[in-house]
Amino acid sequence: MGSEIDQTEEEELEEPKKSIGLRQLLSKGLGGTIGGPIFAIIGTVIMTAKGGMLISLILNGLLMLGFVLIYSELALSLPIEGGSYSFSKEAVGGGQGYLIGWLIWIGNLLFAALSGLGFALSLEVFLPNRIINPNLINIIGASIIIVFLILNLKKPIPLNKAMKIATWIILGGFLIYIVIGLIVGSQIEHTDFSGKILSEPFTFLDVLSMTGYTFVIYCVYEWNSTFESLTNAFDQIKKPRKNIPRTFIFSILIAIFIYWMVGLVTLLNLGEVNSPSWNAVIQSESKVPLADMFGRILNNDFGIYFMGFIGMVATITSINAGIQMSTHILHSMSRDGFIHNIVQKKKNGVQWVAMTISGVLMFVFTLSMDISLITEASNFIFLFSMIFLSLAVMILRKSRPNLIRPWKVPLYPFIPILSIITSLILIFSMFSTVQSTLGIIFGVITIVVGGIYYLFQKARRDRLLLMLYGSKMGISLLFVLVLKLLKIDIRLGTETGLEISNIFNILAIIAIFSLIFDVVPIRSWILKILKQEGGTVIVGGITRHSERGELLSRKLKYGLFGIVLSLGLIFLLFSLFIGFDLLFVGSQYFPDDSAELLQNLVVGLMIIIGIIYIIYSLALLLQEIEIQKLSGVKKTTTTEKLEKKERNI
């Protein structure tokens, strides 16, 4: 593939027929940056950050602009199916490239699931008395996912044409909201229009956490799909080297302006905290704050129905984009040999197997998760992926200097480095709330599951075990160091409750010392203790040469399994059922108002530790079962029977 991309013939980049201009490109580009997530989460953002929301929207808009600049260089240099996954694979290759593809694929599934729930919430405004069971929200959201899955399988071309029209409907709806909200809201007596809420106090941590939380507003996965389709049409675009990057940049700038203005108009019409509008829209935790706000501005139900309809249109475009991009990524991973080749099957030009798998998982996520958790997990995965995207552009600059780059990132390497640092800061800030911590945990579990799948599919079994050994050692050591270096104090209940930091330190240290049996298998220790020589090496250990040695090694192996499994269950169950509600976490290095942040950080680490320990212990059990099967030896009562079995191996 590299030789195909690195070819230098200029004529291969130019075609005589150029039919797509900047205006058409911009129309399509806006379809990838204007969508439905804002309808679902803006109420939470205002409740948390108040006027600081405007700062958050600017900050993540600028970071998105940096990502787009990076994406532009990679997309024009590597115009191949798969988007960010393909770029990362070209840069780092192998397992790392697969892992980025895996994460972006899951991120697209979550984005579509979020949009499905947003559709259900917008639909709710049309129901009598707007009374709907919360579980029914998930059912409606999952159902619309299935509807668009079927449409993409059966009628993809008419559907894509309809989505172009939907983009202009959404833009028109936002502009109407902005104009009427500014003009009517400021002149009608019944509204609470004022700028008082902008002077309400907010903290830097609130702004930082909402900066990470509102990333999904910019349709971070939808633009990946749309921008990929633009670069694939390179040969049909007028002045593609200039117009494609311009489209990417203009689309993000317009999106920043529209979302910022929507946020400003909403804040101005809320007036101030505890005003009638604030209590009706924010304090009551309205599920459709933009619709309810527009209804109050117009003082009738038409405003509610109008923005409810716009919300439905916006969310279905996001669902459609999520289905299509996740399909492309999964198909590309199968093309590269990371996923079974059955996923590459097509019918009438539609990648139906990849699309069906993605759609079914979207259905499951929509049915089983709530909006906040999906949003946090989606944002974590996006930020994590963008770190690797930023690294990809830097790695490719060095590893493939002759790669044709029709457009380059300006201010290189400042923008990629700043993007990496900012993403890491935002990921750390996500520990400020329980829901965002759970989002990080979901993301880490996704990484672990993806890594295990890769190792089972592509790597030797001993490498899988080596990864688990390293993960257990690394997370245990990190936990101990965090508690010791930051002098974190963990207590039950309150600041004066029972101190339990040392208990968990000891448990983690026990897990660290179990590394002795990872480096030198238990059966090797038994041979040395019993002073036996020889032995046939098999999976993870050495076959028995005496019944006594075999029984002892087996008991020790099961004992180690039981110890590590118990440690994992203690960490996991304690953190889930006690950690978030009945735990106080403090540190002499942090102010008192950082207690919640530290609590979420520590509890998040404990959940990850528990999961890794449990996976490690199960791997030990499976390893022991496999050793016994491969050796063909069963539990016997005489050495003679044992030796007879060994001769038959």
XYZ file of C-alpha atoms in Angstrom:
649
model
C 0.000 0.000 0.000
C 2.855 2.358 0.805
C 4.198 2.178 -2.750
C 0.774 3.083 -4.096
C 0.538 6.108 -1.872
C 4.101 7.280 -2.289
C 4.002 7.401 -6.069
C 5.161 10.753 -7.341
C 3.513 11.096 -10.738
C 1.642 14.386 -10.606
C -0.773 13.344 -13.295
C -2.219 10.691 -10.997
C -3.394 13.453 -8.671
C -5.020 15.449 -11.457
C -7.987 14.520 -13.606
C -9.354 16.572 -16.486
C -12.964 16.591 -15.247
C -13.545 18.639 -12.107
C -17.193 19.008 -11.142
C -17.246 19.726 -7.379
C -16.520 23.261 -6.181
C -15.991 24.816 -2.747
C -19.682 25.616 -2.265
C -20.700 21.979 -2.775
C -17.884 20.805 -0.567
C -18.898 23.187 2.197
C -22.470 21.951 2.031
C -21.274 18.396 2.594
C -18.690 19.434 5.186
C -21.305 21.183 7.306
C -23.293 17.969 7.268
C -20.395 16.413 9.183
C -20.115 19.084 11.868
C -23.726 20.116 12.531
C -25.775 17.432 14.225
C -27.883 16.347 17.151
C -25.755 15.843 20.306
C -26.215 19.449 21.471
C -29.940 18.826 21.916
C -29.253 16.052 24.420
C -26.491 17.525 26.595
C -26.701 21.338 26.640
C -28.851 21.328 29.792
C -26.202 19.410 31.756
C -23.479 21.764 30.514
C -25.386 24.910 31.575
C -26.244 23.429 34.970
C -22.558 22.688 35.623
C -20.653 25.592 34.060
C -23.328 28.301 33.582
C -21.700 31.122 31.591
C -18.458 29.141 31.555
C -20.104 27.005 28.870
C -19.199 29.684 26.308
C -15.527 29.354 27.248
C -15.765 25.549 27.012
C -17.276 25.752 23.517
C -14.486 28.055 22.345
C -11.745 25.894 23.876
C -12.913 22.611 22.440
C -13.721 24.339 19.157
C -10.112 25.494 18.884
C -8.851 22.017 19.783
C -11.184 20.565 17.153
C -9.679 23.011 14.668
C -6.229 21.659 15.534
C -7.449 18.102 14.988
C -8.939 19.094 11.640
C -5.636 20.630 10.515
C -3.897 17.366 11.400
C -6.627 15.311 9.752
C -6.355 17.389 6.571
C -2.682 16.515 6.074
C -3.271 12.831 6.727
C -6.444 12.597 4.650
C -4.862 14.169 1.583
C -1.661 12.140 1.988
C -3.449 8.824 2.561
C -6.782 8.917 0.698
C -7.820 5.383 1.684
C -10.930 3.931 3.295
C -10.941 3.860 7.086
C -10.194 7.489 7.985
C -8.354 7.949 11.282
C -7.851 4.190 11.647
C -6.032 3.909 8.314
C -3.866 6.940 9.111
C -2.826 5.507 12.472
C -2.144 2.080 10.975
C 0.075 3.593 8.285
C 2.019 5.462 10.990
C 2.419 2.881 13.757
C 1.207 -0.335 12.081
C 0.484 -3.687 13.708
C -1.258 -3.940 17.045
C -1.196 -0.216 17.768
C -2.927 0.584 14.496
C -5.519 -2.108 15.160
C -6.198 -0.728 18.656
C -6.855 2.781 17.332
C -9.215 1.335 14.731
C -10.970 -0.659 17.437
C -11.437 2.445 19.608
C -12.677 4.661 16.779
C -15.090 1.914 15.745
C -16.504 1.675 19.293
C -16.605 5.479 19.450
C -18.758 5.616 16.329
C -21.107 3.024 17.808
C -21.463 5.128 20.964
C -21.993 8.312 18.930
C -24.844 6.687 17.017
C -26.311 5.341 20.274
C -26.205 8.841 21.796
C -27.954 10.223 18.732
C -30.609 7.498 18.985
C -31.389 8.519 22.562
C -31.401 12.175 21.482
C -33.977 11.332 18.810
C -36.207 9.668 21.403
C -35.987 12.708 23.698
C -36.878 15.094 20.863
C -39.788 12.869 19.855
C -41.106 13.057 23.410
C -42.280 16.670 22.959
C -44.965 15.457 20.541
C -46.467 12.967 23.002
C -49.504 13.840 25.174
C -48.380 15.456 28.434
C -44.810 14.478 27.496
C -44.994 11.563 29.913
C -42.781 8.675 28.871
C -41.154 5.843 30.770
C -37.341 6.264 30.893
C -36.918 2.706 29.629
C -39.117 3.577 26.658
C -36.579 6.279 25.708
C -33.972 3.555 25.273
C -36.405 1.370 23.331
C -37.340 4.196 20.936
C -33.666 5.123 20.490
C -32.722 1.519 19.741
C -35.647 1.186 17.323
C -34.612 4.202 15.218
C -31.114 2.675 15.017
C -32.632 -0.463 13.468
C -34.736 1.628 11.066
C -31.675 3.428 9.706
C -29.673 0.219 9.621
C -32.312 -1.275 7.315
C -32.442 1.892 5.188
C -28.657 1.848 4.762
C -28.786 -1.812 3.764
C -31.673 -1.422 1.319
C -31.743 2.199 0.073
C -28.324 3.817 0.688
C -28.342 6.235 -2.281
C -31.783 7.840 -1.681
C -30.976 7.983 2.030
C -27.752 9.932 1.434
C -29.640 12.409 -0.772
C -32.195 12.903 1.990
C -29.400 13.556 4.480
C -28.146 16.457 2.335
C -31.569 18.089 2.584
C -31.644 17.391 6.313
C -28.375 19.318 6.755
C -29.956 22.515 5.420
C -33.049 21.977 7.568
C -30.832 21.766 10.665
C -28.862 24.892 9.706
C -32.095 26.783 9.071
C -33.491 25.660 12.412
C -30.435 26.835 14.346
C -30.394 30.194 12.567
C -34.100 30.737 13.333
C -33.455 29.886 16.990
C -30.554 32.344 17.153
C -32.273 35.255 15.367
C -35.642 34.955 17.119
C -33.944 34.296 20.457
C -31.956 37.537 20.166
C -34.643 39.761 18.659
C -37.875 38.475 20.193
C -36.361 37.374 23.469
C -34.905 40.826 24.147
C -38.133 42.702 23.387
C -40.969 40.586 24.796
C -41.907 41.296 28.397
C -42.772 37.731 29.368
C -39.197 36.491 28.859
C -36.354 36.551 31.398
C -33.889 37.911 28.840
C -30.807 39.424 30.490
C -27.065 38.913 30.758
C -27.039 38.273 34.501
C -26.278 34.582 34.151
C -23.009 35.451 32.425
C -21.788 36.986 35.676
C -22.678 33.931 37.765
C -19.541 32.378 39.345
C -18.057 29.200 37.921
C -14.819 27.340 38.578
C -11.936 26.561 36.264
C -12.492 22.852 36.908
C -16.125 23.214 35.771
C -14.997 24.807 32.517
C -12.296 22.190 31.995
C -14.601 19.232 32.629
C -17.306 20.689 30.354
C -14.708 21.315 27.648
C -14.147 17.587 27.498
C -17.856 16.823 27.902
C -18.991 19.033 25.003
C -16.625 17.599 22.400
C -19.395 15.357 21.161
C -21.415 18.479 20.232
C -19.081 18.964 17.263
C -20.154 15.552 15.903
C -16.613 14.326 16.376
C -17.322 10.998 14.696
C -19.702 12.311 12.055
C -17.105 14.681 10.581
C -14.659 11.784 10.308
C -17.142 10.013 8.042
C -17.979 13.097 5.994
C -14.392 14.262 5.546
C -13.325 10.767 4.466
C -15.948 10.836 1.693
C -14.604 14.211 0.521
C -11.010 13.023 0.220
C -12.174 9.914 -1.626
C -13.680 12.263 -4.258
C -10.298 13.983 -4.733
C -10.250 13.508 -8.516
C -13.642 15.184 -8.966
C -12.904 18.300 -6.903
C -11.792 21.619 -8.321
C -8.424 22.663 -6.867
C -8.545 19.815 -4.325
C -5.281 20.737 -2.614
C -6.764 24.063 -1.562
C -10.496 23.405 -1.425
C -10.497 20.228 0.700
C -8.527 21.767 3.623
C -10.584 24.965 3.272
C -13.762 22.916 3.516
C -12.562 21.162 6.665
C -11.504 24.421 8.320
C -14.539 26.496 7.266
C -16.905 23.730 8.395
C -15.421 23.669 11.891
C -15.333 27.482 12.161
C -18.988 27.742 11.115
C -19.900 25.004 13.594
C -18.048 26.844 16.384
C -19.954 30.040 15.551
C -23.378 28.347 15.392
C -22.984 26.337 18.597
C -21.523 29.297 20.474
C -24.418 31.513 19.380
C -26.973 28.835 20.305
C -25.343 28.621 23.739
C -25.287 32.421 24.135
C -28.931 32.842 23.112
C -29.983 30.098 25.519
C -28.060 31.678 28.409
C -29.422 35.167 27.689
C -33.011 33.943 27.623
C -32.544 31.996 30.848
C -31.794 35.361 32.463
C -30.317 34.326 35.773
C -30.159 31.405 38.151
C -33.544 30.739 39.824
C -35.462 32.797 37.271
C -38.729 31.227 36.006
C -36.988 30.167 32.786
C -34.041 28.678 34.687
C -36.338 26.704 36.965
C -38.507 25.483 34.067
C -35.685 24.500 31.721
C -32.500 23.839 33.724
C -33.478 23.237 37.344
C -36.245 20.856 36.279
C -33.630 18.977 34.205
C -35.598 19.296 30.978
C -34.797 16.483 28.562
C -35.134 18.874 25.609
C -33.825 22.221 26.906
C -33.559 23.915 23.490
C -37.169 23.028 22.641
C -38.475 24.178 26.017
C -36.412 27.373 25.812
C -37.758 28.225 22.345
C -41.289 27.562 23.565
C -40.799 30.086 26.369
C -39.334 32.638 23.956
C -42.364 32.390 21.628
C -44.695 31.836 24.575
C -46.475 28.961 22.810
C -46.109 25.286 22.020
C -45.088 25.936 18.425
C -41.562 26.792 19.586
C -41.359 23.479 21.465
C -42.571 21.475 18.470
C -40.328 23.375 16.053
C -37.087 22.710 17.942
C -38.263 19.183 18.754
C -38.559 18.546 15.014
C -35.131 20.095 14.343
C -33.691 17.887 17.064
C -35.166 14.776 15.456
C -33.766 15.719 12.042
C -30.332 16.521 13.520
C -30.092 13.248 15.424
C -31.043 11.055 12.455
C -28.220 12.582 10.380
C -25.827 11.673 13.186
C -27.230 8.139 13.408
C -26.783 7.703 9.671
C -23.188 8.978 9.759
C -22.349 6.736 12.726
C -23.654 3.657 10.930
C -21.725 4.432 7.750
C -18.400 5.315 9.386
C -18.413 2.359 11.771
C -19.087 0.124 8.770
C -16.117 1.548 6.847
C -13.767 1.147 9.808
C -14.782 -2.444 10.548
C -14.518 -3.332 6.860
C -11.052 -1.720 6.677
C -9.858 -3.663 9.730
C -11.047 -6.870 8.083
C -9.260 -5.854 4.879
C -6.032 -5.543 6.875
C -6.472 -8.970 8.471
C -7.376 -7.828 12.000
C -10.995 -9.032 11.785
C -12.339 -12.219 10.172
C -12.583 -11.890 6.398
C -16.311 -12.650 6.425
C -16.752 -8.976 7.378
C -15.571 -7.989 3.876
C -18.653 -9.420 2.190
C -20.643 -7.002 0.025
C -24.029 -7.069 -1.646
C -25.000 -4.495 -4.263
C -22.027 -2.381 -3.185
C -23.117 -2.376 0.483
C -20.746 -3.781 3.116
C -23.667 -5.579 4.692
C -21.850 -7.836 7.174
C -19.796 -4.998 8.694
C -22.892 -2.779 8.747
C -25.067 -5.420 10.404
C -22.493 -6.141 13.122
C -22.116 -2.411 13.832
C -25.876 -1.852 13.841
C -26.547 -4.686 16.278
C -23.938 -3.364 18.732
C -25.380 0.154 18.409
C -28.761 -1.333 19.278
C -27.301 -2.992 22.392
C -25.518 0.190 23.554
C -28.630 2.326 23.009
C -30.818 -0.122 24.874
C -28.514 -0.551 27.875
C -26.727 2.778 28.522
C -27.807 6.291 29.537
C -26.925 9.553 27.807
C -24.340 10.760 30.323
C -22.336 7.533 30.323
C -22.420 7.279 26.511
C -21.291 10.907 26.199
C -18.396 10.533 28.629
C -17.213 7.233 27.145
C -17.489 8.618 23.612
C -15.475 11.721 24.507
C -12.756 9.717 26.280
C -12.349 7.392 23.303
C -12.260 10.359 20.916
C -9.587 12.218 22.908
C -7.527 9.047 23.302
C -7.761 8.406 19.557
C -6.825 11.985 18.698
C -3.627 11.621 20.713
C -2.598 8.822 18.359
C -3.809 10.785 15.337
C -1.523 13.647 16.377
C 1.329 11.195 16.894
C 0.609 9.667 13.488
C 1.274 12.898 11.605
C 4.584 13.335 13.451
C 5.673 9.725 12.921
C 4.833 9.819 9.207
C 6.780 13.052 8.756
C 9.897 11.159 9.882
C 9.261 7.629 8.624
C 7.939 8.602 5.176
C 9.437 11.966 4.253
C 8.805 11.378 0.527
C 5.063 10.853 0.973
C 3.138 13.252 -1.271
C 1.543 15.845 0.989
C -0.785 18.133 -0.985
C -1.368 20.052 2.265
C 0.647 20.271 5.496
C -0.199 21.166 9.074
C 0.813 24.783 9.721
C 3.055 25.604 12.696
C 4.368 22.045 12.735
C 5.166 20.450 15.217
C 3.553 22.953 17.619
C -0.071 22.073 16.734
C 0.294 18.255 17.045
C 2.219 18.568 20.330
C -0.309 21.057 21.762
C -3.159 18.756 20.702
C -1.574 15.823 22.545
C -0.959 17.818 25.741
C -4.440 19.346 25.725
C -6.087 15.964 25.164
C -4.212 14.473 28.123
C -5.264 17.392 30.353
C -8.912 16.974 29.347
C -8.786 13.225 29.970
C -7.403 13.864 33.466
C -10.118 16.476 34.115
C -12.769 13.851 33.410
C -12.121 12.374 36.866
C -14.000 15.371 38.324
C -17.389 13.593 38.269
C -18.594 10.066 38.901
C -20.214 9.772 35.469
C -17.081 10.897 33.622
C -14.971 8.503 35.696
C -17.281 5.690 34.665
C -16.857 6.855 31.063
C -13.080 6.501 31.398
C -13.507 3.065 32.955
C -15.730 2.027 30.033
C -13.028 3.271 27.664
C -10.286 1.353 29.480
C -12.391 -1.812 29.440
C -12.872 -1.277 25.703
C -9.088 -1.045 25.260
C -8.502 -4.207 27.313
C -11.166 -6.200 25.450
C -9.810 -5.012 22.094
C -6.267 -5.888 23.120
C -7.224 -9.376 24.252
C -9.139 -10.004 21.017
C -6.121 -8.914 18.981
C -3.742 -11.133 20.908
C -6.014 -14.147 20.561
C -6.394 -13.506 16.858
C -2.928 -12.330 15.794
C -0.403 -13.049 18.523
C 0.987 -16.102 20.284
C -0.682 -17.159 23.518
C 2.453 -16.441 25.535
C 2.305 -12.807 24.428
C -1.246 -12.544 25.738
C -0.073 -13.864 29.098
C 2.889 -11.489 29.017
C 0.519 -8.555 28.444
C -1.599 -9.633 31.412
C 1.502 -10.015 33.598
C 2.633 -6.517 32.649
C -0.834 -5.001 33.098
C -1.192 -6.510 36.564
C 2.270 -5.314 37.574
C 1.873 -1.857 36.026
C -1.568 -0.989 37.417
C -0.633 -2.292 40.891
C 2.565 -0.259 40.956
C 0.743 2.825 39.676
C -1.856 2.517 42.425
C 0.744 2.217 45.174
C 2.802 5.120 43.794
C -0.249 7.394 43.441
C -1.256 6.759 47.046
C 2.264 7.196 48.399
C 3.619 10.071 46.297
C 0.421 12.134 46.517
C 0.004 11.112 50.186
C -3.617 10.154 49.555
C -5.679 9.270 52.600
C -8.614 6.864 52.063
C -11.218 6.653 54.821
C -14.654 5.143 55.245
C -17.469 7.654 55.491
C -15.949 11.012 56.450
C -12.598 12.690 56.981
C -12.466 11.199 60.485
C -13.614 7.708 59.467
C -11.642 4.473 59.521
C -8.382 4.819 57.566
C -8.074 2.008 54.975
C -5.316 3.247 52.644
C -2.757 0.755 53.951
C -5.133 -2.175 53.490
C -5.397 -1.576 49.748
C -1.688 -0.815 49.526
C -0.941 -4.235 50.999
C -3.389 -5.942 48.625
C -1.729 -4.270 45.637
C 1.751 -5.201 46.906
C 0.640 -8.859 47.205
C -0.358 -8.748 43.541
C 3.002 -7.192 42.645
C 4.914 -9.982 44.433
C 2.895 -12.597 42.539
C 5.053 -11.531 39.577
C 7.613 -14.022 40.928
C 5.386 -16.834 39.675
C 4.915 -15.088 36.330
C 8.640 -14.843 35.643
C 9.410 -18.385 36.836
C 6.419 -20.786 36.472
C 5.258 -22.664 39.551
C 6.226 -26.024 38.069
C 9.809 -24.802 37.694
C 9.848 -23.853 41.376
C 8.563 -27.310 42.294
C 11.309 -28.994 40.274
C 13.924 -26.990 42.165
C 12.338 -27.564 45.561
C 11.985 -31.324 45.020
C 15.388 -31.417 43.293
C 13.997 -33.081 40.188
C 15.818 -32.782 36.907
C 14.573 -32.778 33.338
C 11.016 -32.235 32.326
C 9.252 -31.479 29.076
C 8.325 -27.844 28.521
C 4.690 -27.315 27.545
C 2.311 -24.349 27.720
C 3.242 -22.150 30.678
C 5.017 -24.804 32.714
C 6.778 -28.185 32.906
C 5.144 -31.590 32.940
C 5.237 -33.617 36.095
C 7.828 -36.338 36.823
C 6.285 -37.421 40.059
C 2.777 -37.537 41.354
C 3.819 -35.604 44.414
C 5.348 -32.750 42.415
C 2.406 -32.553 40.045
C -0.206 -32.415 42.791
C 1.768 -29.786 44.698
C 2.257 -27.560 41.656
C -1.396 -27.892 40.734
C -2.502 -26.892 44.222
C -0.177 -23.898 44.214
C -1.443 -22.813 40.790
C -5.045 -22.998 41.933
C -4.057 -21.190 45.111
C -2.507 -18.356 43.123
C -5.653 -18.238 40.984
C -7.817 -17.966 44.101
C -5.678 -15.229 45.665
C -5.588 -12.986 42.592
C -9.294 -13.565 41.858
C -10.141 -12.635 45.453
C -8.031 -9.473 45.208
C -9.788 -8.531 41.988
C -13.243 -9.072 43.475
C -12.335 -7.058 46.581
C -11.131 -4.084 44.522
C -14.014 -4.234 42.056
C -16.925 -4.831 44.439
C -15.635 -2.383 47.048
C -15.228 0.406 44.494
C -18.613 -0.201 42.834
C -20.747 -0.559 45.960
C -18.855 1.602 48.457
C -16.293 3.733 46.622
C -18.509 6.424 45.107
C -20.895 6.826 48.053
C -19.171 5.892 51.321
C -15.554 6.819 50.761
C -13.582 9.933 51.676
C -10.348 10.592 49.783
C -8.044 13.465 50.714
C -4.454 14.591 50.263
C -2.240 17.150 51.949
C -1.079 18.256 48.493
C -4.593 19.118 47.250
C -7.177 21.622 48.546
C -10.305 20.361 50.324
C -12.539 21.054 47.320
C -10.539 18.481 45.330
C -11.873 15.596 47.436
C -14.399 14.515 44.787
C -11.778 14.600 42.040
C -9.382 12.472 44.113
C -12.202 10.117 45.063
C -13.121 9.498 41.438
C -9.457 9.069 40.478
C -8.798 6.490 43.200
C -12.086 4.626 42.714
C -11.515 4.568 38.945
C -8.075 3.031 39.471
C -9.555 0.459 41.851
C -12.187 -0.593 39.304
C -9.535 -0.990 36.595
C -7.317 -2.947 39.016
C -10.209 -5.255 39.872
C -11.011 -5.945 36.218
C -7.357 -6.642 35.308
C -6.871 -8.954 38.318
C -10.005 -10.926 37.449
C -8.984 -11.292 33.783
C -5.471 -12.337 34.894
C -6.820 -14.942 37.312
C -9.116 -16.426 34.668
C -6.132 -16.605 32.302
C -4.252 -18.568 34.993
C -7.142 -20.998 35.294
C -7.426 -21.495 31.536
C -3.650 -21.927 31.309
C -3.707 -24.682 33.925
C -6.594 -26.456 32.205
C -4.742 -26.263 28.891
C -1.544 -27.653 30.449
C -3.433 -30.645 31.792
C -5.108 -31.272 28.433
C -1.869 -31.009 26.474
C -0.009 -33.253 28.885
C -2.763 -35.864 28.784
C -2.258 -36.578 32.499
C -5.122 -37.102 34.893
C -5.017 -37.334 38.622
C -3.754 -40.813 39.556
C -2.756 -42.733 42.641
C 0.424 -44.423 41.428
C 3.594 -43.251 39.746
C 3.351 -46.172 37.327
C 0.096 -44.945 35.812
C 1.498 -41.436 35.584
C 4.612 -42.574 33.718
C 2.510 -44.699 31.377
C 0.453 -41.660 30.477
C 3.579 -39.588 29.861
C 4.924 -42.203 27.435
C 1.716 -41.920 25.425
C 2.077 -38.144 24.920
